[in-house]
Coordinates of C-alpha atoms in Angstrom, one line a residue:
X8 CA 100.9 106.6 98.8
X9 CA 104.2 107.7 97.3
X10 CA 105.4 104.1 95.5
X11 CA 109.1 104.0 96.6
X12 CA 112.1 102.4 94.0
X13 CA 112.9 98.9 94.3
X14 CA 116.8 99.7 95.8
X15 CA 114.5 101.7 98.5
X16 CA 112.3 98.8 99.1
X17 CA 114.9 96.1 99.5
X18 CA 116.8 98.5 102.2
X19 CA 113.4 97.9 103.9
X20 CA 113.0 94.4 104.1
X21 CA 116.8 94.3 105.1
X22 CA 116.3 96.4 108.5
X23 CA 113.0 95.0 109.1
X24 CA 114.8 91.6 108.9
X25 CA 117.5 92.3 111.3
X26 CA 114.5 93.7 113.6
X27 CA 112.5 90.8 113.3
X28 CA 115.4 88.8 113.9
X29 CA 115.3 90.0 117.5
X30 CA 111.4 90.3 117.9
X31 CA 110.5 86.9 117.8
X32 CA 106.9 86.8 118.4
X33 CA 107.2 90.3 120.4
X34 CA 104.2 91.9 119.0
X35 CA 101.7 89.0 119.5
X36 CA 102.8 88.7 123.0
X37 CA 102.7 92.3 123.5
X38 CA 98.9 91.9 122.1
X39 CA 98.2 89.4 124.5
X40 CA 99.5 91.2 127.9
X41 CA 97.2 94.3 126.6
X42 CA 93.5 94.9 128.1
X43 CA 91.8 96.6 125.3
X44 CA 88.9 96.6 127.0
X45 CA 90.5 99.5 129.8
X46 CA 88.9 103.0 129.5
X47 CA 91.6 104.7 127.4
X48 CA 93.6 107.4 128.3
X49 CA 97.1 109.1 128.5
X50 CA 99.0 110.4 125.5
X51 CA 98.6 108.9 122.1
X52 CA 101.4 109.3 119.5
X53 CA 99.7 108.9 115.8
X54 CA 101.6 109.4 112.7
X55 CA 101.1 109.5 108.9
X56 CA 97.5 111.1 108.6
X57 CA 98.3 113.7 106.7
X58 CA 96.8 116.4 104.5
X59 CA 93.6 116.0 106.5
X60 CA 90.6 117.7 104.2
X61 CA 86.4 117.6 105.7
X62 CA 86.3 114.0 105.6
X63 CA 89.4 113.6 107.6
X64 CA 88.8 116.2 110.3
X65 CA 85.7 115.4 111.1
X66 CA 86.5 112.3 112.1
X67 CA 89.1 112.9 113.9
X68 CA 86.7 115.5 115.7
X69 CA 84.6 112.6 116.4
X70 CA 87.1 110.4 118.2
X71 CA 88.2 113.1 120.2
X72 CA 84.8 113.5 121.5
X73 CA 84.4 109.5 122.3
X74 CA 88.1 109.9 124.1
X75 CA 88.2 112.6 126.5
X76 CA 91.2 111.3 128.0
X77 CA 93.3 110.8 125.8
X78 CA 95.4 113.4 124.5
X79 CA 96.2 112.6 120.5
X80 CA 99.3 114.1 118.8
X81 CA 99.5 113.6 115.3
X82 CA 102.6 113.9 113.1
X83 CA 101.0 114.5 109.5
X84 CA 103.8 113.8 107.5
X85 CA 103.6 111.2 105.0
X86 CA 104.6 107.2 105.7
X87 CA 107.7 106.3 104.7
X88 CA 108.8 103.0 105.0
X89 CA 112.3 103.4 105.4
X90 CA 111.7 105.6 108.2
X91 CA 108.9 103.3 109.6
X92 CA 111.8 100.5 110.3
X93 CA 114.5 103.0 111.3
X94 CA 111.7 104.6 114.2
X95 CA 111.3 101.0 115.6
X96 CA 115.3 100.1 115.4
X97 CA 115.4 103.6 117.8
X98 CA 112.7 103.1 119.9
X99 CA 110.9 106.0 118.5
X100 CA 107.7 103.9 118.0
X101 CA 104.5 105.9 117.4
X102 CA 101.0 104.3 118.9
X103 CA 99.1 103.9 115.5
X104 CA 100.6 104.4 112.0
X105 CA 98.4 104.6 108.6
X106 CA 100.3 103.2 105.1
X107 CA 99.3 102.1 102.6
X108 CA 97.6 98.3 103.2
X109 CA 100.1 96.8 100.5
X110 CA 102.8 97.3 103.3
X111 CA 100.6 95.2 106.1
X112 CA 101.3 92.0 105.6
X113 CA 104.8 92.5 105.2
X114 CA 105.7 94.2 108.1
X115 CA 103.3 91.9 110.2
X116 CA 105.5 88.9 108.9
X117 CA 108.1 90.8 110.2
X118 CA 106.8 91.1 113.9
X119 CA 106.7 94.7 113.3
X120 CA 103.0 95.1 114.0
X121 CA 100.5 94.1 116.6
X122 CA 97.8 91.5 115.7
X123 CA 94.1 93.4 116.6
X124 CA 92.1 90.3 116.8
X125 CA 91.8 91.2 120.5
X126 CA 91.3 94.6 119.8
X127 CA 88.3 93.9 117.5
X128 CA 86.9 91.8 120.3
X129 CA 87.1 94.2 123.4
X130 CA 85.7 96.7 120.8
X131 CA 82.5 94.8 119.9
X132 CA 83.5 94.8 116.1
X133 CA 83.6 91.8 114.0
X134 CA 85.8 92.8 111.1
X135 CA 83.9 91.1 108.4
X136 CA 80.7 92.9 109.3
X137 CA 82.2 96.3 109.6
X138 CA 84.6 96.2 106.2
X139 CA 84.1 94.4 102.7
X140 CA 85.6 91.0 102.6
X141 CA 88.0 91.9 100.7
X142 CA 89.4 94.8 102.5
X143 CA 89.7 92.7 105.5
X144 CA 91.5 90.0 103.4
X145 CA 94.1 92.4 102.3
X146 CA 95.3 92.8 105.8
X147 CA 94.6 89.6 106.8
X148 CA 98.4 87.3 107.7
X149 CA 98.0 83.8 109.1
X150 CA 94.3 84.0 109.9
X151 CA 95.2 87.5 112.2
X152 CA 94.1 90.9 111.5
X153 CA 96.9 93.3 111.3
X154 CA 95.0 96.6 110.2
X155 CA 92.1 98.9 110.9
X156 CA 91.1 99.8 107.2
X157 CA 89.7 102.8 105.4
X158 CA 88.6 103.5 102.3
X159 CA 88.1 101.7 99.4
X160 CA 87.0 103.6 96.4
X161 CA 86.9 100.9 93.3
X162 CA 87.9 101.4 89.4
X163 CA 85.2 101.1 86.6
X164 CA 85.5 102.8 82.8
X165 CA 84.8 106.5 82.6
X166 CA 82.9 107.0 79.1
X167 CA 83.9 110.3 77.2
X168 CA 80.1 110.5 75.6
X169 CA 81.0 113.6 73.3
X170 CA 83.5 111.6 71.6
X171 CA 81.8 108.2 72.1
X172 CA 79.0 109.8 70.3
X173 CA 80.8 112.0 67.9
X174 CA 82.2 108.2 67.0
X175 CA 79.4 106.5 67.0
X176 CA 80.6 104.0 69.5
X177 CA 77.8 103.0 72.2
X178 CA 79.2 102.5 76.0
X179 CA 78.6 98.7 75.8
X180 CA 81.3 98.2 73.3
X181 CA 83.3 99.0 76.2
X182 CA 83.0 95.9 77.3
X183 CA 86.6 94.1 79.0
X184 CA 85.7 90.7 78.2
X185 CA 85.4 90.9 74.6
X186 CA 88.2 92.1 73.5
X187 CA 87.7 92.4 69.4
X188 CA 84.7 94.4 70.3
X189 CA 86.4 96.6 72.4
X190 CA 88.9 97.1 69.8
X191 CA 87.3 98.0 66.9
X192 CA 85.4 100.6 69.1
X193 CA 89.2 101.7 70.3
X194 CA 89.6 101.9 66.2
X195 CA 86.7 103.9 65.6
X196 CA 87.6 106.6 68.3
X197 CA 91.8 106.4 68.1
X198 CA 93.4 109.9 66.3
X199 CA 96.9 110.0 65.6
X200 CA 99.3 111.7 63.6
X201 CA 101.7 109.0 62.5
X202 CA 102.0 106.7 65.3
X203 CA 101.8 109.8 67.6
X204 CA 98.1 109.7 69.4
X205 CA 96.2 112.5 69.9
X206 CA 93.1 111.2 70.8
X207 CA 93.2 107.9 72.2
X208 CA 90.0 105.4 72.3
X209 CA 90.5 103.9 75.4
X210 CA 93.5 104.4 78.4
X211 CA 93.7 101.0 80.2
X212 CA 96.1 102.6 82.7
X213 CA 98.4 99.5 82.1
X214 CA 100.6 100.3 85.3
X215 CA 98.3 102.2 87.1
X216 CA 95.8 99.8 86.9
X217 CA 97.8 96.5 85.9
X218 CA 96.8 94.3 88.7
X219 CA 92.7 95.0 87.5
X220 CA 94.1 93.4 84.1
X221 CA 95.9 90.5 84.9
X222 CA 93.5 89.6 88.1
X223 CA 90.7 90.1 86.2
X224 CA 91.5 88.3 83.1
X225 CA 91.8 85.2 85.3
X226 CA 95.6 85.4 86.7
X227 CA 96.8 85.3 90.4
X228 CA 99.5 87.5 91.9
X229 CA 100.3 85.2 95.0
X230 CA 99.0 81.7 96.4
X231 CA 97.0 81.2 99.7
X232 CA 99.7 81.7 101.4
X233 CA 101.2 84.8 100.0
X234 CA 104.0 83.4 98.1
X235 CA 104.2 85.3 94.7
X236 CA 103.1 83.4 91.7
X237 CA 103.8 86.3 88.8
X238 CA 104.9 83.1 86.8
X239 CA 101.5 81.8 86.7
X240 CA 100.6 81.3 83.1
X241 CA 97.6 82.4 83.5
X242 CA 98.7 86.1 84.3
X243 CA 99.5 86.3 81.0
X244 CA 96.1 86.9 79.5
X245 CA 95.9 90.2 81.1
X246 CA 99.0 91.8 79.8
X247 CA 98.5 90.3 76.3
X248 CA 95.4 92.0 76.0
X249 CA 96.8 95.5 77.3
X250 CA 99.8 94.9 74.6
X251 CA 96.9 94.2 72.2
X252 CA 95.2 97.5 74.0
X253 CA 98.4 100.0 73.3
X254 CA 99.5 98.4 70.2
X255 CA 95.9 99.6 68.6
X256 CA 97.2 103.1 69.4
X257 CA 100.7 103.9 68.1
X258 CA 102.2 101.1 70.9
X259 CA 102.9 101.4 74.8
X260 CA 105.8 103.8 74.6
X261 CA 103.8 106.4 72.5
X262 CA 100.4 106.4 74.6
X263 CA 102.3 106.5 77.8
X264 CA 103.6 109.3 76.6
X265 CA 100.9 111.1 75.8
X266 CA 99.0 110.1 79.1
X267 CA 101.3 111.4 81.0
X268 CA 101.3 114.9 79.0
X269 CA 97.6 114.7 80.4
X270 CA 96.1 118.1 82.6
X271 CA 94.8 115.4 84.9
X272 CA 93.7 117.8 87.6
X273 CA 93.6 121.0 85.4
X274 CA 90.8 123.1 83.3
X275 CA 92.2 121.3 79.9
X276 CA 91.9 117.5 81.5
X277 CA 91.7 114.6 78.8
X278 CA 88.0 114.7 79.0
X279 CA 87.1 118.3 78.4
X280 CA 90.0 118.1 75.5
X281 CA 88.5 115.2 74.3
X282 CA 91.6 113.7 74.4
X283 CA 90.3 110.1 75.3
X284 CA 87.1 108.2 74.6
X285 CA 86.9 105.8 77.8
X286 CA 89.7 105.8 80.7
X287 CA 89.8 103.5 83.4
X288 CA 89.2 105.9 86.7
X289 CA 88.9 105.2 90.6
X290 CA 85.9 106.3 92.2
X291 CA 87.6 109.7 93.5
X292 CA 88.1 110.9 89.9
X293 CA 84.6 111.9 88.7
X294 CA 85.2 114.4 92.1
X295 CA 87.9 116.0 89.8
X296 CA 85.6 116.4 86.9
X297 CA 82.4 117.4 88.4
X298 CA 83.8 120.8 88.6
X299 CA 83.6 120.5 84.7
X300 CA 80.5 119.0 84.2
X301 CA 79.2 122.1 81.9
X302 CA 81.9 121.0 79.3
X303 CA 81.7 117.2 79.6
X304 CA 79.1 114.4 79.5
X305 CA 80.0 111.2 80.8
X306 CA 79.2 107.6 81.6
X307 CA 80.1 104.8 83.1
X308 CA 80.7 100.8 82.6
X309 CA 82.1 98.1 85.3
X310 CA 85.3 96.6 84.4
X311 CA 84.7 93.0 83.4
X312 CA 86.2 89.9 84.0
X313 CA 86.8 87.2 81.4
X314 CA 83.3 85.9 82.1
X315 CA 81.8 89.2 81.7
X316 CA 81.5 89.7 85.0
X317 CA 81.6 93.4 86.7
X318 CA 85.4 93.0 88.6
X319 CA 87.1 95.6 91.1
X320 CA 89.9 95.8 93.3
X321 CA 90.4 96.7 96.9
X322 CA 92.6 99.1 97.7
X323 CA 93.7 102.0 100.1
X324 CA 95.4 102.7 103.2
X325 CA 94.7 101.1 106.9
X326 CA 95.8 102.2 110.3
X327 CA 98.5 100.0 112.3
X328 CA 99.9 99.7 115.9
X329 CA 103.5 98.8 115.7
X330 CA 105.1 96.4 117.9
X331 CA 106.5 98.9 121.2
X332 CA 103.8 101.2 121.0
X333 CA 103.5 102.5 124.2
X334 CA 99.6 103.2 124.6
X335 CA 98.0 100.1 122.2
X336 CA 94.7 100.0 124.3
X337 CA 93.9 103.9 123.3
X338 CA 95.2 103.1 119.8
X339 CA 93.0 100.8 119.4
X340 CA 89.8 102.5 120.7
X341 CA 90.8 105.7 118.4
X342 CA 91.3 103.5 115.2
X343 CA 88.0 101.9 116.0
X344 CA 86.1 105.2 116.4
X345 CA 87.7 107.3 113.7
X346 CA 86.3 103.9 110.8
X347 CA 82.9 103.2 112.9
X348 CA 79.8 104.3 111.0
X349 CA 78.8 107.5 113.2
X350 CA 82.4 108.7 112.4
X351 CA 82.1 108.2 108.8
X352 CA 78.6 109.9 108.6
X353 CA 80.0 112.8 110.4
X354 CA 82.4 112.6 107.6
X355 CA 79.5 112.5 105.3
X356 CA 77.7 115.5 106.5
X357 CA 81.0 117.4 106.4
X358 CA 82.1 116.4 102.9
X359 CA 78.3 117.5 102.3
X360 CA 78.6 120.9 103.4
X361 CA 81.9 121.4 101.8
X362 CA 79.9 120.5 98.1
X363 CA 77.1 122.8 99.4
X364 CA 79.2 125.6 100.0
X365 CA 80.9 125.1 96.8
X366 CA 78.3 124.1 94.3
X367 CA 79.4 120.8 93.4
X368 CA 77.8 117.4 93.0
X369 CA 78.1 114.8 96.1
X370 CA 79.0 111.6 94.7
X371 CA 79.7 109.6 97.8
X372 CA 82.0 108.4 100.0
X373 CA 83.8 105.3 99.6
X374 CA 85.1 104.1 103.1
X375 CA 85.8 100.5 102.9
X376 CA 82.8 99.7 105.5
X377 CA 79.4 98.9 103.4
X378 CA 77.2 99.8 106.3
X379 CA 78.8 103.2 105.6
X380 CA 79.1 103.6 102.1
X381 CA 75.1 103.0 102.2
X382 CA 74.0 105.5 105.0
X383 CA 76.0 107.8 103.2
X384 CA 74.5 107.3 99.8
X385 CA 70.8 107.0 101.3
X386 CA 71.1 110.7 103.1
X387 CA 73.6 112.6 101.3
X388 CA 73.8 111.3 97.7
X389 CA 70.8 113.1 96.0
X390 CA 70.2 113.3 92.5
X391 CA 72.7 115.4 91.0
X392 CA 70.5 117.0 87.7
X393 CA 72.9 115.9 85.2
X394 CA 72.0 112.1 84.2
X395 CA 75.6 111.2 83.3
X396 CA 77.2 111.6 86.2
X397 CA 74.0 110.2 88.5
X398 CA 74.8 107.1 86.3
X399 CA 78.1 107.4 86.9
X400 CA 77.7 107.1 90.5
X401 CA 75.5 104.7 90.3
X402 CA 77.7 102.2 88.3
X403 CA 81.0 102.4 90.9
X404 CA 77.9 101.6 93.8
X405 CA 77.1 98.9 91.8
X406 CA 80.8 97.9 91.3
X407 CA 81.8 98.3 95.0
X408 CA 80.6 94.8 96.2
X409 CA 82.1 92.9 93.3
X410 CA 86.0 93.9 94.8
X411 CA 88.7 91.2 95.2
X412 CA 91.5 91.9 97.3
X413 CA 95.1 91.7 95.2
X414 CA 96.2 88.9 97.7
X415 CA 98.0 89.7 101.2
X416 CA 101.7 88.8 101.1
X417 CA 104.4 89.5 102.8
X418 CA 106.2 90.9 99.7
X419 CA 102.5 92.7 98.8
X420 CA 104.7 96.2 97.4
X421 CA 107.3 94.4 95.8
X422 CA 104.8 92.3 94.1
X423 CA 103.4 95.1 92.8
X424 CA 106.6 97.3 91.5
X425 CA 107.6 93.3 89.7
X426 CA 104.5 93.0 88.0
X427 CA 104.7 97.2 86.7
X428 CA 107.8 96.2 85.5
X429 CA 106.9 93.4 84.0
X430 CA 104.3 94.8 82.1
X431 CA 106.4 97.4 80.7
X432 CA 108.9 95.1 79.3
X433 CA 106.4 93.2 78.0
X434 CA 104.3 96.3 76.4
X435 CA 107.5 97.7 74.9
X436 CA 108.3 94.5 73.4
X437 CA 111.8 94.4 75.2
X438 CA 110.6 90.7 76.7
X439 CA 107.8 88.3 76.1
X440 CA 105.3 88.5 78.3
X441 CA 106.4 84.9 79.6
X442 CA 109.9 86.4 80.3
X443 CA 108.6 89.6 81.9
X444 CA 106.9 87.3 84.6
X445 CA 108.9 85.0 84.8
X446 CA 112.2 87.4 85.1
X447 CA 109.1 89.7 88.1
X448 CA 108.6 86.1 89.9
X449 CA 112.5 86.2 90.7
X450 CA 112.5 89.5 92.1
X451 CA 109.6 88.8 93.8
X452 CA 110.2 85.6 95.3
X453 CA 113.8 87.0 96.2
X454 CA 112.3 89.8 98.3
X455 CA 109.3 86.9 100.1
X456 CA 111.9 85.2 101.0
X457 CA 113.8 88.0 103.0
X458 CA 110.5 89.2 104.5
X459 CA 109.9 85.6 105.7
X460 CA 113.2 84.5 106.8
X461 CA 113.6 83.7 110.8

């Protein structure tokens, strides 16, 4: 998902609030007139799966199979949110829409999307059983589910072991919740050349990854009803100990710097040059480096909570049907298919053929449904030969069920830009950290309030 600026977003919530203005409860009326239960047919207008690789296609193959009569047409372009309110305002309303599940909640405060309550029950699918809580929870908006989820592939630490080692730093120094042990292993590991690093000990991925920092060290981005709460002191913790983190290591604005410098995707990554020790990592990334696994040796450790407790975070995209949509009884029986289990293991025998036919290492498929995740593992998911990365993929399997959601709210992406920002201001020493949020919580609250106002 392509994270748009804050100007963009606003313009957002402004034309979805004059369209809500006019919607009322449209879309939960519209629900209720609809008989999911109907055999589906006609034409079905999808939009925004795009770029779709072996996982992807096959299950799109599989839905068409279950559908015979219905006649799909996808636009794979990207989402885009501005162009997701200015396709309603027109009329040009597509049948199902993936985004990013950040964007959920706020459009279904909005009235811009159809709750699928109904849907799940003409369907036979109780959402709970079918996706992680947490999943469900992040596109869950006044007890109704907005979304049809997918994918949910968690963070843990990535372990460099030929620097670890060369350091003499075992992986359960890594550990989150004790901070002055984790960094005086950072100090053991960290290279620079003035306050310039060249060899870091451990990238948090303070942006990338800030809500795993603050909601794991105890803070809460919004309260039970999705107001923000960025001002909460105790979100503090977590962005005091990334300050603490960067600071170890020449200081936010120099190891952002050289992170981004990093050939992320490329023969001279940051793990074949040695260029870090740990790095927090989604599940997708030791994909990426598997194609390297002559040159590196890894391992892996959960993040931990301030108990010491292994802590993730959901997170991923979700398909929609927007209030309008013409055909919402086949949109719902294709979104239903393309995320039930005998879709996702077609998807797992395809992604399993690709790695054949490659010569790479299968190290699962993370779809947000646990029923999935662990017919995939159980058939496809074979000892790999190298012990690193089997105990790599073992340790984001073990993670997996410990995910919280970041909290659904109406303001869910702006939340998210207010506390990067936030964090940045606070790393770089421009603000305190009690500033930053509370300076974020304005912003924030600002942009609830238009997504909320009737």
């Amino acid at each position: 998902m392509r994270k748009r600026s804050l100007a963009g977003v606003a313009a957002v919530a402004a034309s979805a609030l004059l369209l809500t203005s006019c919607s009322g409860g449209g879309a939960e009326e519209q629900a209720a007139d609809v008989d999911f239960s109907a055999t589906p047919s006609g034409a079905l207008a999808a939009w925004g799966f795009e770029n779709a690789d072996d996982v992807g296609q096959s299950r799109l193959d599989y839905a068409a199979e279950q559908l015979p009569d219905v006649q799909v047409t996808l636009d794979a372009t990207a989402f885009d949110a501005q162009k997701f309110t200015t396709r309603i305002a027109g009329g040009n309303v597509p049948d199902v829409v993936q985004m990013d599940r950040r964007y959920v909640t706020t459009y279904a405060a909005q009235g811009l999307l159809m709750p699928l309550d109904a849907c799940f029950e003409a369907k036979g699918v109780t959402p709970t059983d079918r996706w992680y809580q947490n999943v469900v929870d992040d596109v869950t908006y006044e007890d109704a589910v907005y979304a049809v989820s997918q994918f949910y592939q968690p963070p843990a630490i990535l372990l460099n072991m030929n620097v670890l080692n060369e350091a003499g730093v075992s992986p359960d120094a890594f550990d989150t919740s004790d901070m002055d042990g984790l960094l005086a292993a950072i100090g053991k590991i960290y290279q620079g050349s003035g306050s310039t690093p060249t060899r870091l000990g451990f990238d948090p991925v303070a942006t990338g990854q800030g809500g795993l920092w603050v909601l794991g060290m105890g803070g809460q981005l919004t309260d039970d009803t999705g107001k923000p709460t960025l001002d909460d002191p105790s979100n503090a913790a977590g962005i005091d100990a990334l300050k603490r983190i960067t600071d170890a290591q020449g200081g936010y604005a120099a190891v952002k710097s050289f992170t981004d410098s990093f050939d992320t995707f490329g023969d001279a990554n940051q793990f074949v040059s040695n260029q870090v020790g740990a790095q927090v990592a989604n599940q997708w990334y030791p994909n990426v480096l598997s194609a390297y696994r002559d040159q590196i040796s890894l391992q892996a450790v959960p993040f931990r909570d301030a108990e010491g407790q292994p802590f993730s975070l959901a997170s991923g995209t979700a398909f929609v049907v927007p209030a309008g949509a013409k055909n919402p009884a086949a949109a719902c029986a294709w979104m239903t298919d393309l995320t039930s289990t005998e879709a996702w293991m077609a998807a797992g025998a395809a992604r399993a053929a690709t790695i054949e036919g490659k010569g790479g290492l299968n190290t699962g498929l993370f779809t947000g449904s646990p029923e999935a995740d662990e017919k995939i593992r159980s058939q496809y998911v074979a000892p790999t030969g190298d012990s690193g990365f089997d105990q790599v993929i073992s340790t984001y399997y073990d993670v997996v069920g410990s995910g919280r959601s970041f909290g659904s709210s109406p303001a869910g992406q702006d939340i998210q830009n207010e506390l990067n920002n936030a964090i940045t201001a606070a790393l770089l020493g421009d603000k305190t950290t009690e500033q930053a949020l509370a300076d974020a919580q304005q912003a924030a609250q600002r942009a609830y309030d238009n997504a909320t106002a009737q």
